[in-house]
Short mmCIF file of C-alpha atoms in Angstrom, two decimals:
data_model
loop_
_atom_site.label_atom_id
_atom_site.label_comp_id
_atom_site.label_asym_id
_atom_site.label_seq_id
_atom_site.Cartn_x
_atom_site.Cartn_y
_atom_site.Cartn_z
CA UNK Y 790 -42.61 49.80 -53.57
CA UNK Y 791 -39.20 49.07 -52.07
CA UNK Y 792 -37.25 46.38 -53.88
CA UNK Y 793 -35.86 43.53 -51.78
CA UNK Y 794 -32.21 43.83 -50.95
CA UNK Y 795 -30.18 41.02 -52.48
CA UNK Y 796 -26.57 40.09 -51.91
CA UNK Y 797 -24.26 40.63 -54.87
CA UNK Y 798 -23.29 37.46 -56.72
CA UNK Y 799 -20.00 35.88 -55.83
CA UNK Y 800 -17.27 36.58 -58.29
CA UNK Y 801 -16.69 33.78 -60.73
CA UNK Y 802 -19.84 31.88 -59.71
CA UNK Y 803 -22.31 31.14 -62.52
CA UNK Y 804 -25.75 32.58 -62.02
CA UNK Y 805 -28.07 29.83 -63.27
CA UNK Y 806 -31.79 29.99 -62.47
CA UNK Y 807 -33.18 27.08 -60.43
CA UNK Y 808 -35.22 24.69 -62.50
CA UNK Y 809 -38.97 24.93 -62.04
CA UNK Y 810 -39.39 21.17 -61.65
CA UNK Y 811 -37.64 21.17 -58.27
CA UNK Y 812 -40.27 23.43 -56.81
CA UNK Y 813 -43.01 20.97 -57.61
CA UNK Y 814 -41.14 17.78 -56.64
CA UNK Y 815 -42.51 16.19 -53.43
CA UNK Y 816 -39.01 15.05 -52.50
CA UNK Y 817 -37.67 18.62 -52.75
CA UNK Y 818 -40.59 19.87 -50.68
CA UNK Y 819 -39.94 17.16 -48.11
CA UNK Y 820 -36.26 18.06 -47.91
CA UNK Y 821 -37.19 21.71 -47.39
CA UNK Y 822 -39.58 20.89 -44.54
CA UNK Y 823 -37.11 18.59 -42.82
CA UNK Y 824 -34.31 21.14 -43.23
CA UNK Y 825 -36.46 23.67 -41.36
CA UNK Y 826 -36.11 21.61 -38.18
CA UNK Y 827 -33.56 22.96 -35.67
CA UNK Y 828 -30.07 21.80 -36.45
CA UNK Y 829 -28.17 19.76 -33.94
CA UNK Y 830 -25.81 21.63 -31.71
CA UNK Y 831 -22.31 21.74 -33.10
CA UNK Y 832 -19.42 20.39 -31.05
CA UNK Y 833 -17.78 22.81 -28.73
CA UNK Y 834 -14.84 24.51 -30.28
CA UNK Y 835 -11.45 24.13 -28.68
CA UNK Y 836 -10.67 26.99 -26.30
CA UNK Y 837 -8.36 29.62 -27.71
CA UNK Y 838 -4.92 29.88 -26.16
CA UNK Y 839 -4.28 33.05 -24.25
CA UNK Y 840 -1.11 34.59 -22.99
CA UNK Y 841 2.24 32.96 -23.60
CA UNK Y 842 1.86 30.12 -26.13
CA UNK Y 843 5.36 28.71 -25.50
CA UNK Y 844 5.34 25.03 -24.40
CA UNK Y 845 5.87 24.46 -20.73
CA UNK Y 846 8.42 21.96 -19.42
CA UNK Y 847 7.00 18.57 -18.51
CA UNK Y 848 6.52 17.84 -14.84
CA UNK Y 849 7.97 14.61 -13.51
CA UNK Y 850 5.45 12.85 -11.31
CA UNK Y 851 6.63 10.18 -8.91
CA UNK Y 852 4.73 6.96 -9.60
CA UNK Y 853 3.05 5.46 -6.57
CA UNK Y 854 2.80 1.77 -5.89
CA UNK Y 855 -0.41 0.13 -7.09
CA UNK Y 856 -2.48 -1.06 -4.14
CA UNK Y 857 -3.93 -4.52 -4.67
CA UNK Y 858 -7.73 -4.77 -4.41
CA UNK Y 859 -9.11 -5.67 -1.01
CA UNK Y 860 -11.24 -8.46 -2.49
CA UNK Y 861 -9.57 -9.64 -5.73
CA UNK Y 862 -11.68 -12.81 -6.02
CA UNK Y 863 -14.97 -10.88 -6.15
CA UNK Y 864 -15.49 -10.63 -9.90
CA UNK Y 865 -19.10 -9.42 -9.94
CA UNK Y 866 -21.36 -6.45 -10.65
CA UNK Y 867 -22.88 -4.95 -7.50
CA UNK Y 868 -25.50 -2.20 -7.21
CA UNK Y 869 -25.61 -0.05 -4.06
CA UNK Y 870 -28.83 1.90 -3.49
CA UNK Y 871 -28.45 4.73 -0.98
CA UNK Y 872 -30.27 7.86 0.14
CA UNK Y 873 -27.75 10.47 -1.02
CA UNK Y 874 -27.32 11.69 2.57
CA UNK Y 875 -24.02 11.86 4.51
CA UNK Y 876 -24.84 8.41 5.87
CA UNK Y 877 -25.34 7.22 2.29
CA UNK Y 878 -21.99 8.67 1.26
CA UNK Y 879 -20.38 6.88 4.20
CA UNK Y 880 -21.96 3.58 3.14
CA UNK Y 881 -20.76 4.13 -0.43
CA UNK Y 882 -17.17 4.86 0.68
CA UNK Y 883 -17.13 1.86 3.03
CA UNK Y 884 -18.50 -0.48 0.36
CA UNK Y 885 -15.99 0.66 -2.25
CA UNK Y 886 -13.12 0.06 0.16
CA UNK Y 887 -14.23 -3.28 1.56
CA UNK Y 888 -15.57 -4.79 -1.68
CA UNK Y 889 -12.77 -3.42 -3.83
CA UNK Y 890 -12.37 -5.80 -6.74
CA UNK Y 891 -16.04 -5.87 -7.68
CA UNK Y 892 -17.64 -3.50 -10.15
CA UNK Y 893 -19.73 -1.30 -7.88
CA UNK Y 894 -22.58 0.76 -9.36
CA UNK Y 895 -24.61 3.22 -7.33
CA UNK Y 896 -28.15 4.60 -7.47
CA UNK Y 897 -30.40 6.63 -5.19
CA UNK Y 898 -33.81 5.74 -3.89
CA UNK Y 899 -35.29 8.63 -5.89
CA UNK Y 900 -34.09 7.08 -9.16
CA UNK Y 901 -35.69 4.24 -11.10
CA UNK Y 902 -33.82 1.38 -9.45
CA UNK Y 903 -35.76 -1.23 -11.42
CA UNK Y 904 -34.46 0.29 -14.64
CA UNK Y 905 -30.91 0.25 -13.29
CA UNK Y 906 -31.26 -3.43 -12.43
CA UNK Y 907 -32.48 -4.23 -15.93
CA UNK Y 908 -29.63 -2.29 -17.56
CA UNK Y 909 -26.74 -3.26 -15.26
CA UNK Y 910 -27.83 -6.83 -14.40
CA UNK Y 911 -26.07 -6.84 -11.01
CA UNK Y 912 -25.45 -10.11 -9.20
CA UNK Y 913 -26.17 -8.57 -5.79
CA UNK Y 914 -28.10 -5.43 -4.81
CA UNK Y 915 -26.98 -3.64 -1.63
CA UNK Y 916 -29.64 -1.43 -0.04
CA UNK Y 917 -28.97 1.16 2.65
CA UNK Y 918 -31.15 0.68 5.74
CA UNK Y 919 -30.98 3.77 7.94
CA UNK Y 920 -33.60 5.40 10.14
CA UNK Y 921 -34.61 8.23 7.73
CA UNK Y 922 -35.15 5.93 4.73
CA UNK Y 923 -36.48 2.71 6.24
CA UNK Y 924 -39.82 3.00 4.43
CA UNK Y 925 -38.11 3.62 1.08
CA UNK Y 926 -35.73 0.72 1.61
CA UNK Y 927 -38.52 -1.65 2.65
CA UNK Y 928 -40.65 -0.67 -0.34
CA UNK Y 929 -37.69 -1.19 -2.70
CA UNK Y 930 -37.04 -4.68 -1.33
CA UNK Y 931 -40.69 -5.60 -1.86
CA UNK Y 932 -40.63 -4.37 -5.44
CA UNK Y 933 -37.39 -6.14 -6.33
CA UNK Y 934 -38.62 -9.38 -4.81
CA UNK Y 935 -41.59 -9.18 -7.19
CA UNK Y 936 -39.72 -8.19 -10.35
CA UNK Y 937 -36.49 -10.17 -9.71
CA UNK Y 938 -37.31 -13.00 -7.31
CA UNK Y 939 -33.90 -14.68 -7.69
CA UNK Y 940 -31.80 -11.54 -7.23
CA UNK Y 941 -29.93 -11.49 -3.86
CA UNK Y 942 -30.75 -8.41 -1.76
CA UNK Y 943 -28.44 -7.36 1.06
CA UNK Y 944 -29.07 -4.63 3.62
CA UNK Y 945 -26.28 -2.20 4.52
CA UNK Y 946 -26.42 -0.36 7.82
CA UNK Y 947 -25.40 -0.41 11.46
CA UNK Y 948 -26.56 -3.22 13.73
CA UNK Y 949 -26.32 -0.91 16.70
CA UNK Y 950 -29.61 0.52 15.43
CA UNK Y 951 -32.05 -2.36 16.07
CA UNK Y 952 -34.89 -0.60 14.27
CA UNK Y 953 -33.00 -0.73 10.96
CA UNK Y 954 -31.93 -4.34 11.46
CA UNK Y 955 -35.46 -5.46 12.27
CA UNK Y 956 -36.94 -3.60 9.28
CA UNK Y 957 -34.42 -5.21 6.93
CA UNK Y 958 -35.13 -8.72 8.19
CA UNK Y 959 -38.87 -8.19 7.96
CA UNK Y 960 -38.52 -6.91 4.41
CA UNK Y 961 -36.89 -10.20 3.41
CA UNK Y 962 -33.25 -9.43 2.61
CA UNK Y 963 -30.81 -12.33 2.36
CA UNK Y 964 -28.17 -10.78 4.60
CA UNK Y 965 -27.23 -7.67 6.60
CA UNK Y 966 -23.81 -6.02 6.30
CA UNK Y 967 -22.77 -4.12 9.41
CA UNK Y 968 -20.79 -0.99 8.60
CA UNK Y 969 -19.24 -1.20 12.08
CA UNK Y 970 -18.49 -4.89 11.75
CA UNK Y 971 -15.75 -7.05 10.32
CA UNK Y 972 -14.82 -6.28 6.70
CA UNK Y 973 -13.77 -9.88 6.05
CA UNK Y 974 -17.21 -11.14 7.12
CA UNK Y 975 -18.87 -8.76 4.65
CA UNK Y 976 -16.61 -9.94 1.84
CA UNK Y 977 -17.36 -13.59 2.57
CA UNK Y 978 -21.10 -12.96 2.72
CA UNK Y 979 -21.18 -11.24 -0.68
CA UNK Y 980 -18.89 -13.81 -2.27
CA UNK Y 981 -21.12 -16.62 -1.04
CA UNK Y 982 -24.22 -14.97 -2.51
CA UNK Y 983 -22.47 -14.49 -5.86
CA UNK Y 984 -21.36 -18.13 -5.90
CA UNK Y 985 -24.83 -19.42 -5.10
CA UNK Y 986 -26.52 -17.37 -7.85
CA UNK Y 987 -24.17 -17.45 -10.87
CA UNK Y 988 -27.01 -17.18 -13.41
CA UNK Y 989 -28.71 -14.15 -11.87
CA UNK Y 990 -27.07 -11.71 -14.27
CA UNK Y 991 -28.61 -13.54 -17.21
CA UNK Y 992 -32.23 -13.17 -16.02
CA UNK Y 993 -32.71 -10.05 -18.11
CA UNK Y 994 -31.90 -11.99 -21.29
CA UNK Y 995 -34.45 -14.74 -20.61
CA UNK Y 996 -37.48 -12.49 -21.07
CA UNK Y 997 -39.56 -12.64 -24.23
CA UNK Y 998 -38.91 -10.23 -27.12
CA UNK Y 999 -41.08 -7.11 -27.07
CA UNK Y 1000 -41.98 -5.57 -30.43
CA UNK Y 1001 -43.43 -2.05 -30.21
CA UNK Y 1002 -45.43 -0.67 -33.16
CA UNK Y 1003 -46.20 3.05 -33.20
CA UNK Y 1004 -46.84 5.98 -35.49
CA UNK Y 1005 -46.59 9.75 -35.33
CA UNK Y 1006 -50.15 10.37 -36.52
CA UNK Y 1007 -53.43 8.59 -36.02
CA UNK Y 1008 -55.10 6.73 -38.87
CA UNK Y 1009 -52.00 5.16 -40.44
CA UNK Y 1010 -53.09 1.57 -39.78
CA UNK Y 1011 -50.66 0.74 -37.00
CA UNK Y 1012 -53.35 -0.91 -34.83
CA UNK Y 1013 -54.58 -3.09 -37.68
CA UNK Y 1014 -50.99 -4.03 -38.45
CA UNK Y 1015 -50.26 -4.92 -34.82
CA UNK Y 1016 -53.45 -6.99 -34.51
CA UNK Y 1017 -52.86 -8.96 -37.70
CA UNK Y 1018 -49.19 -9.50 -36.85
CA UNK Y 1019 -49.97 -10.77 -33.34
CA UNK Y 1020 -52.63 -13.11 -34.72
CA UNK Y 1021 -50.35 -14.54 -37.43
CA UNK Y 1022 -47.46 -14.94 -35.01
CA UNK Y 1023 -49.71 -16.68 -32.48
CA UNK Y 1024 -50.78 -19.23 -35.09
CA UNK Y 1025 -47.21 -19.97 -36.09
CA UNK Y 1026 -45.85 -20.33 -32.54
CA UNK Y 1027 -48.88 -22.28 -31.32
CA UNK Y 1028 -48.57 -24.69 -34.25
CA UNK Y 1029 -45.01 -25.53 -33.28
CA UNK Y 1030 -45.85 -25.59 -29.56
CA UNK Y 1031 -48.72 -28.07 -30.01
CA UNK Y 1032 -46.42 -30.51 -31.78
CA UNK Y 1033 -43.78 -30.09 -29.10
CA UNK Y 1034 -46.30 -30.72 -26.31
CA UNK Y 1035 -47.59 -33.84 -28.06
CA UNK Y 1036 -44.11 -35.32 -28.25
CA UNK Y 1037 -43.13 -34.32 -24.71
CA UNK Y 1038 -46.34 -35.48 -23.05
CA UNK Y 1039 -47.27 -32.04 -21.68
CA UNK Y 1040 -50.96 -31.27 -21.35
CA UNK Y 1041 -52.49 -27.97 -22.40
CA UNK Y 1042 -52.36 -26.52 -18.90
CA UNK Y 1043 -48.58 -26.88 -18.74
CA UNK Y 1044 -47.93 -25.37 -22.18
CA UNK Y 1045 -46.29 -21.96 -22.35
CA UNK Y 1046 -48.28 -18.84 -23.14
CA UNK Y 1047 -47.42 -17.89 -26.70
CA UNK Y 1048 -48.27 -14.35 -27.86
CA UNK Y 1049 -49.57 -11.31 -25.99
CA UNK Y 1050 -50.93 -8.16 -27.63
CA UNK Y 1051 -50.81 -5.04 -25.43
CA UNK Y 1052 -53.14 -2.33 -26.69
CA UNK Y 1053 -51.99 1.09 -25.50
CA UNK Y 1054 -53.36 3.06 -28.43
CA UNK Y 1055 -55.59 6.10 -28.15
CA UNK Y 1056 -58.54 5.77 -28.33
CA UNK Y 1057 -58.32 2.50 -26.46
CA UNK Y 1058 -60.14 -0.69 -27.32
CA UNK Y 1059 -59.61 -0.86 -31.09
CA UNK Y 1060 -57.66 -4.12 -30.95
CA UNK Y 1061 -60.35 -5.82 -28.85
CA UNK Y 1062 -62.94 -4.77 -31.44
CA UNK Y 1063 -60.83 -6.17 -34.28
CA UNK Y 1064 -60.38 -9.48 -32.44
CA UNK Y 1065 -63.97 -9.51 -31.13
CA UNK Y 1066 -62.90 -10.26 -27.54
CA UNK Y 1067 -63.80 -8.59 -24.26
CA UNK Y 1068 -61.46 -6.49 -22.17
CA UNK Y 1069 -62.76 -6.87 -18.62
CA UNK Y 1070 -59.30 -7.21 -17.03
CA UNK Y 1071 -57.38 -4.14 -18.20
CA UNK Y 1072 -53.85 -2.80 -17.92
CA UNK Y 1073 -54.62 -0.65 -14.86
CA UNK Y 1074 -56.09 -3.60 -12.97
CA UNK Y 1075 -53.04 -5.68 -13.81
CA UNK Y 1076 -50.80 -2.99 -12.30
CA UNK Y 1077 -52.97 -2.83 -9.16
CA UNK Y 1078 -52.73 -6.63 -8.82
CA UNK Y 1079 -49.01 -6.70 -9.48
CA UNK Y 1080 -48.17 -8.37 -6.17
CA UNK Y 1081 -50.25 -11.45 -6.95
CA UNK Y 1082 -49.96 -11.30 -10.75
CA UNK Y 1083 -48.52 -14.70 -11.68
CA UNK Y 1084 -48.62 -17.00 -14.69
CA UNK Y 1085 -51.97 -18.44 -13.66
CA UNK Y 1086 -53.54 -14.97 -13.59
CA UNK Y 1087 -51.99 -14.15 -16.94
CA UNK Y 1088 -53.48 -17.31 -18.42
CA UNK Y 1089 -56.95 -17.02 -16.89
CA UNK Y 1090 -57.42 -13.26 -16.40
CA UNK Y 1091 -56.35 -11.80 -19.75
CA UNK Y 1092 -58.77 -11.70 -22.68
CA UNK Y 1093 -58.29 -14.71 -24.95
CA UNK Y 1094 -58.88 -14.98 -28.68
CA UNK Y 1095 -59.98 -18.29 -30.23
CA UNK Y 1096 -56.45 -18.76 -31.59
CA UNK Y 1097 -54.95 -18.55 -28.09
CA UNK Y 1098 -53.73 -14.96 -28.51
CA UNK Y 1099 -54.02 -12.98 -25.25
CA UNK Y 1100 -54.96 -9.30 -25.15
CA UNK Y 1101 -54.34 -6.67 -22.48
CA UNK Y 1102 -55.63 -3.16 -23.14
CA UNK Y 1103 -56.29 0.14 -21.47
CA UNK Y 1104 -59.60 1.00 -19.81
CA UNK Y 1105 -62.12 3.20 -21.56
CA UNK Y 1106 -61.62 5.92 -18.92
CA UNK Y 1107 -58.32 7.66 -19.79
CA UNK Y 1108 -58.26 9.44 -16.42
CA UNK Y 1109 -57.41 6.17 -14.68
CA UNK Y 1110 -53.90 6.34 -16.13
CA UNK Y 1111 -53.03 8.76 -13.32
CA UNK Y 1112 -53.48 5.92 -10.83
CA UNK Y 1113 -50.27 4.13 -11.86
CA UNK Y 1114 -46.58 4.99 -11.82
CA UNK Y 1115 -43.96 4.36 -14.49
CA UNK Y 1116 -42.08 2.07 -12.11
CA UNK Y 1117 -45.15 -0.17 -11.79
CA UNK Y 1118 -45.50 -0.21 -15.58
CA UNK Y 1119 -41.90 -1.38 -15.88
CA UNK Y 1120 -42.51 -4.20 -13.41
CA UNK Y 1121 -45.68 -5.36 -15.15
CA UNK Y 1122 -44.07 -5.38 -18.60
CA UNK Y 1123 -41.12 -7.32 -17.22
CA UNK Y 1124 -43.46 -9.85 -15.60
CA UNK Y 1125 -45.46 -10.33 -18.80
CA UNK Y 1126 -42.27 -10.90 -20.79
CA UNK Y 1127 -41.35 -13.68 -18.37
CA UNK Y 1128 -44.61 -15.54 -19.02
CA UNK Y 1129 -45.14 -15.18 -22.79
CA UNK Y 1130 -43.08 -16.28 -25.77
CA UNK Y 1131 -43.51 -12.96 -27.61
CA UNK Y 1132 -45.13 -9.64 -26.70
CA UNK Y 1133 -46.39 -7.16 -29.30
CA UNK Y 1134 -47.30 -3.67 -28.08
CA UNK Y 1135 -49.65 -1.54 -30.14
CA UNK Y 1136 -48.67 1.97 -29.05
CA UNK Y 1137 -50.80 3.85 -31.58
CA UNK Y 1138 -50.00 7.52 -32.15
CA UNK Y 1139 -47.41 8.37 -29.49
CA UNK Y 1140 -47.08 11.60 -27.56
CA UNK Y 1141 -43.81 12.64 -25.94
CA UNK Y 1142 -44.92 12.05 -22.35
CA UNK Y 1143 -47.32 9.16 -22.92
CA UNK Y 1144 -47.35 5.78 -21.27
CA UNK Y 1145 -46.64 4.23 -24.66
CA UNK Y 1146 -43.24 5.92 -24.85
CA UNK Y 1147 -42.33 4.24 -21.58
CA UNK Y 1148 -43.12 0.83 -23.04
CA UNK Y 1149 -41.13 1.67 -26.18
CA UNK Y 1150 -38.13 2.30 -23.95
CA UNK Y 1151 -38.28 -1.36 -22.87
CA UNK Y 1152 -38.88 -2.78 -26.36
CA UNK Y 1153 -36.51 -5.13 -28.15
CA UNK Y 1154 -37.37 -3.44 -31.45
CA UNK Y 1155 -39.42 -0.36 -32.29
CA UNK Y 1156 -41.28 -0.32 -35.61
CA UNK Y 1157 -42.38 3.14 -36.75
CA UNK Y 1158 -45.27 3.26 -39.22
CA UNK Y 1159 -45.40 6.07 -41.80
CA UNK Y 1160 -47.30 6.56 -45.06
CA UNK Y 1161 -46.35 8.37 -48.28
CA UNK Y 1162 -47.66 11.83 -47.36
CA UNK Y 1163 -45.24 14.67 -46.64
CA UNK Y 1164 -47.12 15.57 -43.46
CA UNK Y 1165 -46.69 12.03 -42.15
CA UNK Y 1166 -42.96 12.04 -42.90
CA UNK Y 1167 -42.43 15.37 -41.13
CA UNK Y 1168 -44.41 14.20 -38.10
CA UNK Y 1169 -42.40 10.97 -38.04
CA UNK Y 1170 -39.17 12.96 -38.04
CA UNK Y 1171 -40.42 14.86 -34.99
CA UNK Y 1172 -41.41 11.59 -33.33
CA UNK Y 1173 -37.92 10.19 -33.89
CA UNK Y 1174 -36.46 13.26 -32.21
CA UNK Y 1175 -38.75 12.65 -29.22
CA UNK Y 1176 -37.70 9.01 -29.05
CA UNK Y 1177 -34.06 10.08 -29.02
CA UNK Y 1178 -34.77 12.46 -26.13
CA UNK Y 1179 -36.31 9.50 -24.26
CA UNK Y 1180 -33.01 7.60 -24.70
CA UNK Y 1181 -34.45 5.05 -27.14
CA UNK Y 1182 -31.49 3.86 -29.20
CA UNK Y 1183 -31.79 4.59 -32.91
CA UNK Y 1184 -30.37 1.14 -33.68
CA UNK Y 1185 -33.59 -0.48 -32.38
CA UNK Y 1186 -35.87 1.63 -34.60
CA UNK Y 1187 -36.99 0.46 -38.06
CA UNK Y 1188 -39.41 1.89 -40.62
CA UNK Y 1189 -42.59 0.40 -42.04
CA UNK Y 1190 -44.21 2.31 -44.90
CA UNK Y 1191 -47.95 1.64 -44.86
CA UNK Y 1192 -50.61 2.15 -47.54
CA UNK Y 1193 -47.93 2.09 -50.18
CA UNK Y 1194 -49.07 2.97 -53.69
CA UNK Y 1195 -46.53 2.61 -56.49
CA UNK Y 1196 -48.24 5.45 -58.39
CA UNK Y 1197 -47.25 7.98 -55.71
CA UNK Y 1198 -43.94 9.65 -56.55
CA UNK Y 1199 -42.60 9.64 -52.96
CA UNK Y 1200 -41.62 5.98 -52.63
CA UNK Y 1201 -40.60 3.95 -49.58
CA UNK Y 1202 -36.84 4.12 -50.21
CA UNK Y 1203 -36.94 7.93 -50.40
CA UNK Y 1204 -38.85 8.11 -47.11
CA UNK Y 1205 -36.33 5.79 -45.43
CA UNK Y 1206 -33.43 7.92 -46.65
CA UNK Y 1207 -35.04 11.14 -45.44
CA UNK Y 1208 -35.75 9.67 -42.00
CA UNK Y 1209 -32.38 7.88 -41.90
CA UNK Y 1210 -34.00 4.60 -40.86
CA UNK Y 1211 -33.62 1.08 -42.23
CA UNK Y 1212 -36.67 0.09 -44.26
CA UNK Y 1213 -38.16 -3.03 -42.69
CA UNK Y 1214 -41.32 -3.56 -44.73
CA UNK Y 1215 -43.74 -2.01 -47.21
CA UNK Y 1216 -47.45 -2.60 -46.55
CA UNK Y 1217 -49.54 -2.15 -49.73
CA UNK Y 1218 -52.60 0.06 -49.99
CA UNK Y 1219 -55.55 -2.23 -49.12
CA UNK Y 1220 -57.92 0.02 -47.18
CA UNK Y 1221 -61.00 -1.18 -49.07
CA UNK Y 1222 -60.32 -4.87 -48.38
CA UNK Y 1223 -59.51 -4.17 -44.72
CA UNK Y 1224 -62.63 -2.06 -44.21
CA UNK Y 1225 -64.78 -4.74 -45.81
CA UNK Y 1226 -63.34 -7.41 -43.49
CA UNK Y 1227 -63.62 -5.25 -40.35
CA UNK Y 1228 -67.22 -4.34 -41.15
CA UNK Y 1229 -67.99 -8.05 -41.31
CA UNK Y 1230 -66.47 -8.54 -37.86
CA UNK Y 1231 -63.30 -10.34 -38.90
CA UNK Y 1232 -59.65 -9.85 -39.85
CA UNK Y 1233 -57.91 -11.00 -43.00
CA UNK Y 1234 -56.85 -14.60 -42.24
CA UNK Y 1235 -53.34 -15.76 -42.99
CA UNK Y 1236 -54.73 -18.39 -45.34
CA UNK Y 1237 -55.55 -15.72 -47.95
CA UNK Y 1238 -52.22 -16.28 -49.66
CA UNK Y 1239 -52.99 -14.08 -52.67
CA UNK Y 1240 -54.02 -11.05 -50.61
CA UNK Y 1241 -51.13 -8.50 -50.78
CA UNK Y 1242 -51.75 -7.22 -47.23
CA UNK Y 1243 -51.65 -10.75 -45.83
CA UNK Y 1244 -48.44 -11.49 -47.72
CA UNK Y 1245 -46.69 -8.41 -46.31
CA UNK Y 1246 -47.77 -8.93 -42.68
CA UNK Y 1247 -47.17 -12.67 -42.76
CA UNK Y 1248 -43.66 -11.98 -44.01
CA UNK Y 1249 -43.11 -9.80 -40.94
CA UNK Y 1250 -44.32 -12.65 -38.72
CA UNK Y 1251 -41.88 -14.97 -40.45
CA UNK Y 1252 -39.02 -12.53 -39.87
CA UNK Y 1253 -39.84 -12.36 -36.15
CA UNK Y 1254 -40.03 -16.13 -36.00
CA UNK Y 1255 -36.67 -16.55 -37.70
CA UNK Y 1256 -34.82 -13.84 -35.75
CA UNK Y 1257 -36.34 -14.28 -32.28
CA UNK Y 1258 -37.69 -17.84 -32.11
CA UNK Y 1259 -35.42 -20.21 -33.93
CA UNK Y 1260 -36.91 -23.19 -32.10
CA UNK Y 1261 -40.32 -22.47 -33.72
CA UNK Y 1262 -39.00 -21.62 -37.16
CA UNK Y 1263 -39.63 -25.10 -38.53
CA UNK Y 1264 -43.36 -24.80 -37.95
CA UNK Y 1265 -45.55 -25.38 -40.97
CA UNK Y 1266 -48.03 -22.92 -42.38
CA UNK Y 1267 -50.51 -21.45 -39.89
CA UNK Y 1268 -53.71 -23.42 -39.31
CA UNK Y 1269 -56.96 -22.22 -40.88
CA UNK Y 1270 -58.34 -19.30 -38.90
CA UNK Y 1271 -61.96 -19.49 -37.84
CA UNK Y 1272 -64.94 -20.09 -40.09
CA UNK Y 1273 -65.39 -23.81 -39.26
CA UNK Y 1274 -63.29 -26.91 -39.76
CA UNK Y 1275 -65.41 -29.07 -42.09
CA UNK Y 1276 -64.83 -29.87 -45.75
CA UNK Y 1277 -67.30 -27.22 -46.92
CA UNK Y 1278 -65.57 -24.53 -44.85
CA UNK Y 1279 -62.18 -25.49 -46.28
CA UNK Y 1280 -63.64 -25.41 -49.80
CA UNK Y 1281 -65.10 -21.93 -49.27
CA UNK Y 1282 -61.82 -20.77 -47.75
CA UNK Y 1283 -59.97 -22.04 -50.83
CA UNK Y 1284 -62.34 -20.13 -53.12
CA UNK Y 1285 -61.77 -16.93 -51.17
CA UNK Y 1286 -58.00 -17.24 -51.44
#
């Protein structure tokens, strides 16, 4: 048998055998598995100098006079949406010259303009209206009027083409800028729109926080965590909101919607089973009714738990997901965040191209659930790489270690260090208690103060309340959850806790 070829030992280096304990350590095994992942590309090396390396004499460049901006008083962010055609390039050049002084951003109709609006927060959106792209421009105006009703929309085109002018006016733009017209008139029109809507750029910050909970593998308890968290948070916010309504004289119909749980896990419907509520109006129907989806529909159409928690889930037929576009999903999520105080999205086990990843891209914070097994940690590392490819900032991602057992050698801090994530919470191993409660058709109520699982999840709800909803942070303990309101029920509840 041929002996394996080994490299000779380096001179002067001690030749100590590796200890046997490292081979059996789960941390060493985990490091080996994670190290097997492809390394990140190294920075490009500086190009090597060729030829004569002697320094060349400096060239003296004549400085040119700085041209003042054409519109120095226009201190605003503008977004121009064009077709990418020669006419679109002409509109872009004309706009840059006439509205010089503003911060002009550009996008094409083929791109996700709604995403650009959410990221850039422009004070005015300029939309090219030309004969080849009238349908695209009209459709974009309709969508922006739904998602951003207070955002000024201005058409850009040539009034010598009456078809484009008529289409723009029918679509509902606030003004029409004529590329063949007076530049001063265009400047005054945009300045007036900016002055009349000074708070438009802040609309993106008025939406409710969105907390996304996901895992790399199924069966890690992320859906149970999301359901309990949404329920506890609903009780806390509703308790403070009821007191506020009583002092302000608002009736129940005028009160704000508190907490929404979006169930996008696979298989769908787990959260509705945990909460014991129906799911007749699903996520796909909400997208199809986006044009008339208002606060009243959100209040009356979404499934409602006895605590006031609303639920919106996927249909049982996964094939219906092909009926919707990512742009419509973005608009629906934005609309829901305008109506509710807090939105929690149960994304389940996420695939790279899934709908859930799209919602995670819009989330205020992303909580990744992982347990103490090496396979779960490796899968979570791959999930984090996928999230990075989807442009989800690592600063928004935090780690939750579920089913934690102190007897297992791989502890939560080691997992956090290996994944290079901040450790947000540790959920104890309580599968038996959870299964017993679920089999009885209920969740673990927040009043079970001695239950370790309740303590951990309720602490997460308190952190969300303190960091995202300071106005509700003075609320007392959550009200008793279900099971009656009489003295006997309270006595039994006290015995259980």
